[in-house]
């Protein structure tokens, strides 16, 4: 098992990176998320996953371990291959993916190219219970009060007659600008002002 590759970044595109390690160039398929994180520094370290199939041995590279763990969870779902998992990780940040899975938001996953309603539902069903349990530190987004506050605020907004997707966008925007420690009451007040 190749756990990581560290060396000189020789080439970088939105879909792959080539790292020279001891005179050998390793081509690693990457997501847009990893592409934006590795920057243009000459020295580069990517966490790796080697996918072995009958017709190919393919290396995938990740900027951090959390993204690799999420990739491994995604490819464990029936019907989700490495290319689809990489597309998911390129379309949304790992935190947004986890949030969509934990809250059962099929619409967010369906918006990703190559993911239909059944695939989105299968991903949610298979991974909802698994995410957030990795080493207690991975995906700490799930254990923050932010989620409870968001859920309570969203529920209140829906009771007030707002559509779920409209209210959720407003609440997400508020949590990004105000921070995760914002109280439920404050979130609702700010959301009502913005809508």
Short mmCIF file of C-alpha atoms in Angstrom, two decimals:
data_model
loop_
_atom_site.label_atom_id
_atom_site.label_comp_id
_atom_site.label_asym_id
_atom_site.label_seq_id
_atom_site.Cartn_x
_atom_site.Cartn_y
_atom_site.Cartn_z
CA UNK A 1 0.00 0.00 0.00
CA UNK A 2 1.37 3.39 -0.97
CA UNK A 3 0.37 5.81 1.77
CA UNK A 4 1.87 9.05 0.41
CA UNK A 5 4.26 10.39 -2.21
CA UNK A 6 6.54 13.31 -1.44
CA UNK A 7 8.92 14.99 -3.83
CA UNK A 8 9.29 17.68 -6.47
CA UNK A 9 6.10 18.79 -8.21
CA UNK A 10 6.96 18.46 -11.91
CA UNK A 11 3.56 19.06 -13.48
CA UNK A 12 0.13 20.06 -12.21
CA UNK A 13 -3.20 20.19 -14.04
CA UNK A 14 -6.77 20.28 -12.65
CA UNK A 15 -7.00 16.49 -13.12
CA UNK A 16 -3.54 15.15 -12.28
CA UNK A 17 -0.18 15.99 -10.71
CA UNK A 18 3.23 14.49 -11.47
CA UNK A 19 5.64 14.20 -8.54
CA UNK A 20 9.30 13.31 -9.03
CA UNK A 21 10.33 11.10 -6.13
CA UNK A 22 13.86 9.74 -6.26
CA UNK A 23 14.09 10.08 -10.03
CA UNK A 24 10.76 8.37 -10.69
CA UNK A 25 7.78 10.45 -11.84
CA UNK A 26 4.47 9.42 -10.28
CA UNK A 27 1.26 10.54 -11.98
CA UNK A 28 -1.52 10.95 -9.42
CA UNK A 29 -5.11 11.67 -10.42
CA UNK A 30 -6.38 14.53 -8.25
CA UNK A 31 -9.62 16.39 -7.53
CA UNK A 32 -10.09 20.13 -8.05
CA UNK A 33 -10.09 20.43 -4.26
CA UNK A 34 -6.54 19.01 -4.11
CA UNK A 35 -5.50 21.06 -7.17
CA UNK A 36 -6.39 24.29 -5.36
CA UNK A 37 -4.64 23.22 -2.14
CA UNK A 38 -1.26 22.14 -3.51
CA UNK A 39 -0.53 25.54 -5.01
CA UNK A 40 2.63 25.97 -7.05
CA UNK A 41 5.29 25.10 -4.48
CA UNK A 42 8.09 22.92 -5.81
CA UNK A 43 8.01 20.47 -2.87
CA UNK A 44 4.79 18.51 -2.68
CA UNK A 45 3.31 15.74 -0.54
CA UNK A 46 0.13 13.96 -1.55
CA UNK A 47 -1.62 11.18 0.34
CA UNK A 48 -2.21 8.33 -2.06
CA UNK A 49 -4.58 5.53 -2.92
CA UNK A 50 -3.66 2.86 -5.47
CA UNK A 51 -6.69 1.49 -7.32
CA UNK A 52 -5.94 -1.88 -8.90
CA UNK A 53 -8.16 -3.22 -11.66
CA UNK A 54 -7.62 -5.90 -14.27
CA UNK A 55 -6.74 -3.35 -16.93
CA UNK A 56 -5.02 -0.60 -14.90
CA UNK A 57 -3.17 0.40 -11.76
CA UNK A 58 -4.18 4.00 -11.04
CA UNK A 59 -2.80 6.32 -8.36
CA UNK A 60 -5.05 8.94 -6.77
CA UNK A 61 -3.58 11.82 -4.78
CA UNK A 62 -5.13 13.89 -2.00
CA UNK A 63 -4.00 17.09 -0.29
CA UNK A 64 -5.02 15.79 3.15
CA UNK A 65 -5.99 12.56 4.85
CA UNK A 66 -9.61 13.64 5.40
CA UNK A 67 -10.17 13.87 1.65
CA UNK A 68 -8.60 10.43 1.14
CA UNK A 69 -10.82 8.89 3.85
CA UNK A 70 -13.90 10.42 2.22
CA UNK A 71 -12.77 9.09 -1.19
CA UNK A 72 -12.42 5.58 0.30
CA UNK A 73 -15.90 5.84 1.81
CA UNK A 74 -17.35 6.95 -1.52
CA UNK A 75 -15.78 4.11 -3.54
CA UNK A 76 -17.12 1.61 -0.97
CA UNK A 77 -20.66 2.48 -2.16
CA UNK A 78 -21.98 0.10 -4.81
CA UNK A 79 -22.01 1.80 -8.21
CA UNK A 80 -19.56 4.55 -7.23
CA UNK A 81 -16.18 4.04 -8.85
CA UNK A 82 -12.96 5.99 -8.42
CA UNK A 83 -13.75 8.35 -11.33
CA UNK A 84 -17.18 9.17 -9.89
CA UNK A 85 -15.73 9.69 -6.40
CA UNK A 86 -13.15 12.07 -7.86
CA UNK A 87 -15.93 13.95 -9.69
CA UNK A 88 -17.83 14.31 -6.40
CA UNK A 89 -14.69 15.61 -4.64
CA UNK A 90 -14.10 18.05 -7.51
CA UNK A 91 -17.65 19.39 -7.39
CA UNK A 92 -17.95 20.00 -3.64
CA UNK A 93 -15.59 20.45 -0.71
CA UNK A 94 -15.28 17.43 1.63
CA UNK A 95 -17.19 19.36 4.33
CA UNK A 96 -20.06 20.08 1.90
CA UNK A 97 -20.19 16.41 0.84
CA UNK A 98 -20.31 15.21 4.44
CA UNK A 99 -22.96 17.82 5.27
CA UNK A 100 -25.11 16.68 2.31
CA UNK A 101 -24.79 13.02 3.30
CA UNK A 102 -25.48 13.52 7.00
CA UNK A 103 -28.50 15.75 6.39
CA UNK A 104 -29.79 13.47 3.61
CA UNK A 105 -29.69 16.25 1.01
CA UNK A 106 -30.25 14.32 -2.23
CA UNK A 107 -30.56 17.54 -4.27
CA UNK A 108 -26.97 18.62 -3.57
CA UNK A 109 -25.57 15.23 -4.61
CA UNK A 110 -27.83 15.02 -7.68
CA UNK A 111 -26.41 18.32 -8.92
CA UNK A 112 -23.05 16.58 -9.47
CA UNK A 113 -22.41 15.36 -13.02
CA UNK A 114 -22.91 11.59 -13.23
CA UNK A 115 -24.94 11.27 -10.03
CA UNK A 116 -28.62 10.47 -10.43
CA UNK A 117 -31.32 10.28 -7.79
CA UNK A 118 -30.79 6.57 -7.04
CA UNK A 119 -27.01 6.95 -6.76
CA UNK A 120 -27.41 9.97 -4.45
CA UNK A 121 -29.84 8.05 -2.24
CA UNK A 122 -27.53 5.01 -2.15
CA UNK A 123 -24.57 7.20 -1.11
CA UNK A 124 -26.63 8.74 1.69
CA UNK A 125 -28.00 5.40 2.93
CA UNK A 126 -24.60 3.67 2.85
CA UNK A 127 -22.51 6.47 4.38
CA UNK A 128 -24.80 8.39 6.73
CA UNK A 129 -23.91 6.21 9.73
CA UNK A 130 -20.20 5.88 8.87
CA UNK A 131 -19.16 9.51 8.50
CA UNK A 132 -18.00 11.29 11.62
CA UNK A 133 -16.75 8.12 13.31
CA UNK A 134 -13.26 8.10 11.78
CA UNK A 135 -10.74 8.50 14.60
CA UNK A 136 -13.00 11.01 16.31
CA UNK A 137 -11.19 13.88 14.55
CA UNK A 138 -12.03 13.45 10.90
CA UNK A 139 -15.09 15.40 9.83
CA UNK A 140 -15.40 17.29 13.10
CA UNK A 141 -18.01 19.29 11.19
CA UNK A 142 -20.48 16.64 12.32
CA UNK A 143 -19.86 17.11 16.02
CA UNK A 144 -19.98 20.89 16.16
CA UNK A 145 -22.97 22.72 17.58
CA UNK A 146 -23.14 24.35 14.16
CA UNK A 147 -25.13 21.37 12.87
CA UNK A 148 -27.71 21.41 15.67
CA UNK A 149 -28.09 25.15 15.37
CA UNK A 150 -28.45 24.87 11.62
CA UNK A 151 -31.03 22.07 11.86
CA UNK A 152 -33.09 23.95 14.46
CA UNK A 153 -32.94 27.19 12.47
CA UNK A 154 -33.87 25.37 9.27
CA UNK A 155 -36.81 23.67 10.97
CA UNK A 156 -38.03 27.01 12.32
CA UNK A 157 -37.72 28.69 8.92
CA UNK A 158 -39.69 25.88 7.27
CA UNK A 159 -42.42 26.23 9.91
CA UNK A 160 -42.57 29.91 9.04
CA UNK A 161 -43.38 28.92 5.46
CA UNK A 162 -40.01 29.26 3.70
CA UNK A 163 -38.92 26.62 1.16
CA UNK A 164 -36.22 24.32 2.52
CA UNK A 165 -33.61 25.04 -0.18
CA UNK A 166 -34.08 28.83 0.09
CA UNK A 167 -33.85 28.78 3.89
CA UNK A 168 -30.85 26.43 3.83
CA UNK A 169 -28.91 28.70 1.47
CA UNK A 170 -29.60 31.72 3.68
CA UNK A 171 -28.57 29.84 6.85
CA UNK A 172 -25.37 28.50 5.24
CA UNK A 173 -24.43 32.01 4.15
CA UNK A 174 -25.02 33.34 7.69
CA UNK A 175 -22.95 30.54 9.27
CA UNK A 176 -20.07 31.30 6.88
CA UNK A 177 -20.06 35.02 7.67
CA UNK A 178 -21.03 34.96 11.36
CA UNK A 179 -19.28 31.75 12.42
CA UNK A 180 -20.33 28.42 13.89
CA UNK A 181 -20.94 29.80 17.39
CA UNK A 182 -23.93 31.90 16.27
CA UNK A 183 -27.05 31.13 18.33
CA UNK A 184 -30.17 29.66 16.73
CA UNK A 185 -32.14 32.82 17.47
CA UNK A 186 -29.48 35.01 15.82
CA UNK A 187 -29.36 32.73 12.76
CA UNK A 188 -33.15 32.95 12.36
CA UNK A 189 -33.19 36.76 12.80
CA UNK A 190 -30.44 37.23 10.23
CA UNK A 191 -32.07 34.76 7.83
CA UNK A 192 -35.41 36.58 8.06
CA UNK A 193 -33.66 39.87 7.29
CA UNK A 194 -31.90 38.43 4.26
CA UNK A 195 -35.00 36.81 2.72
#
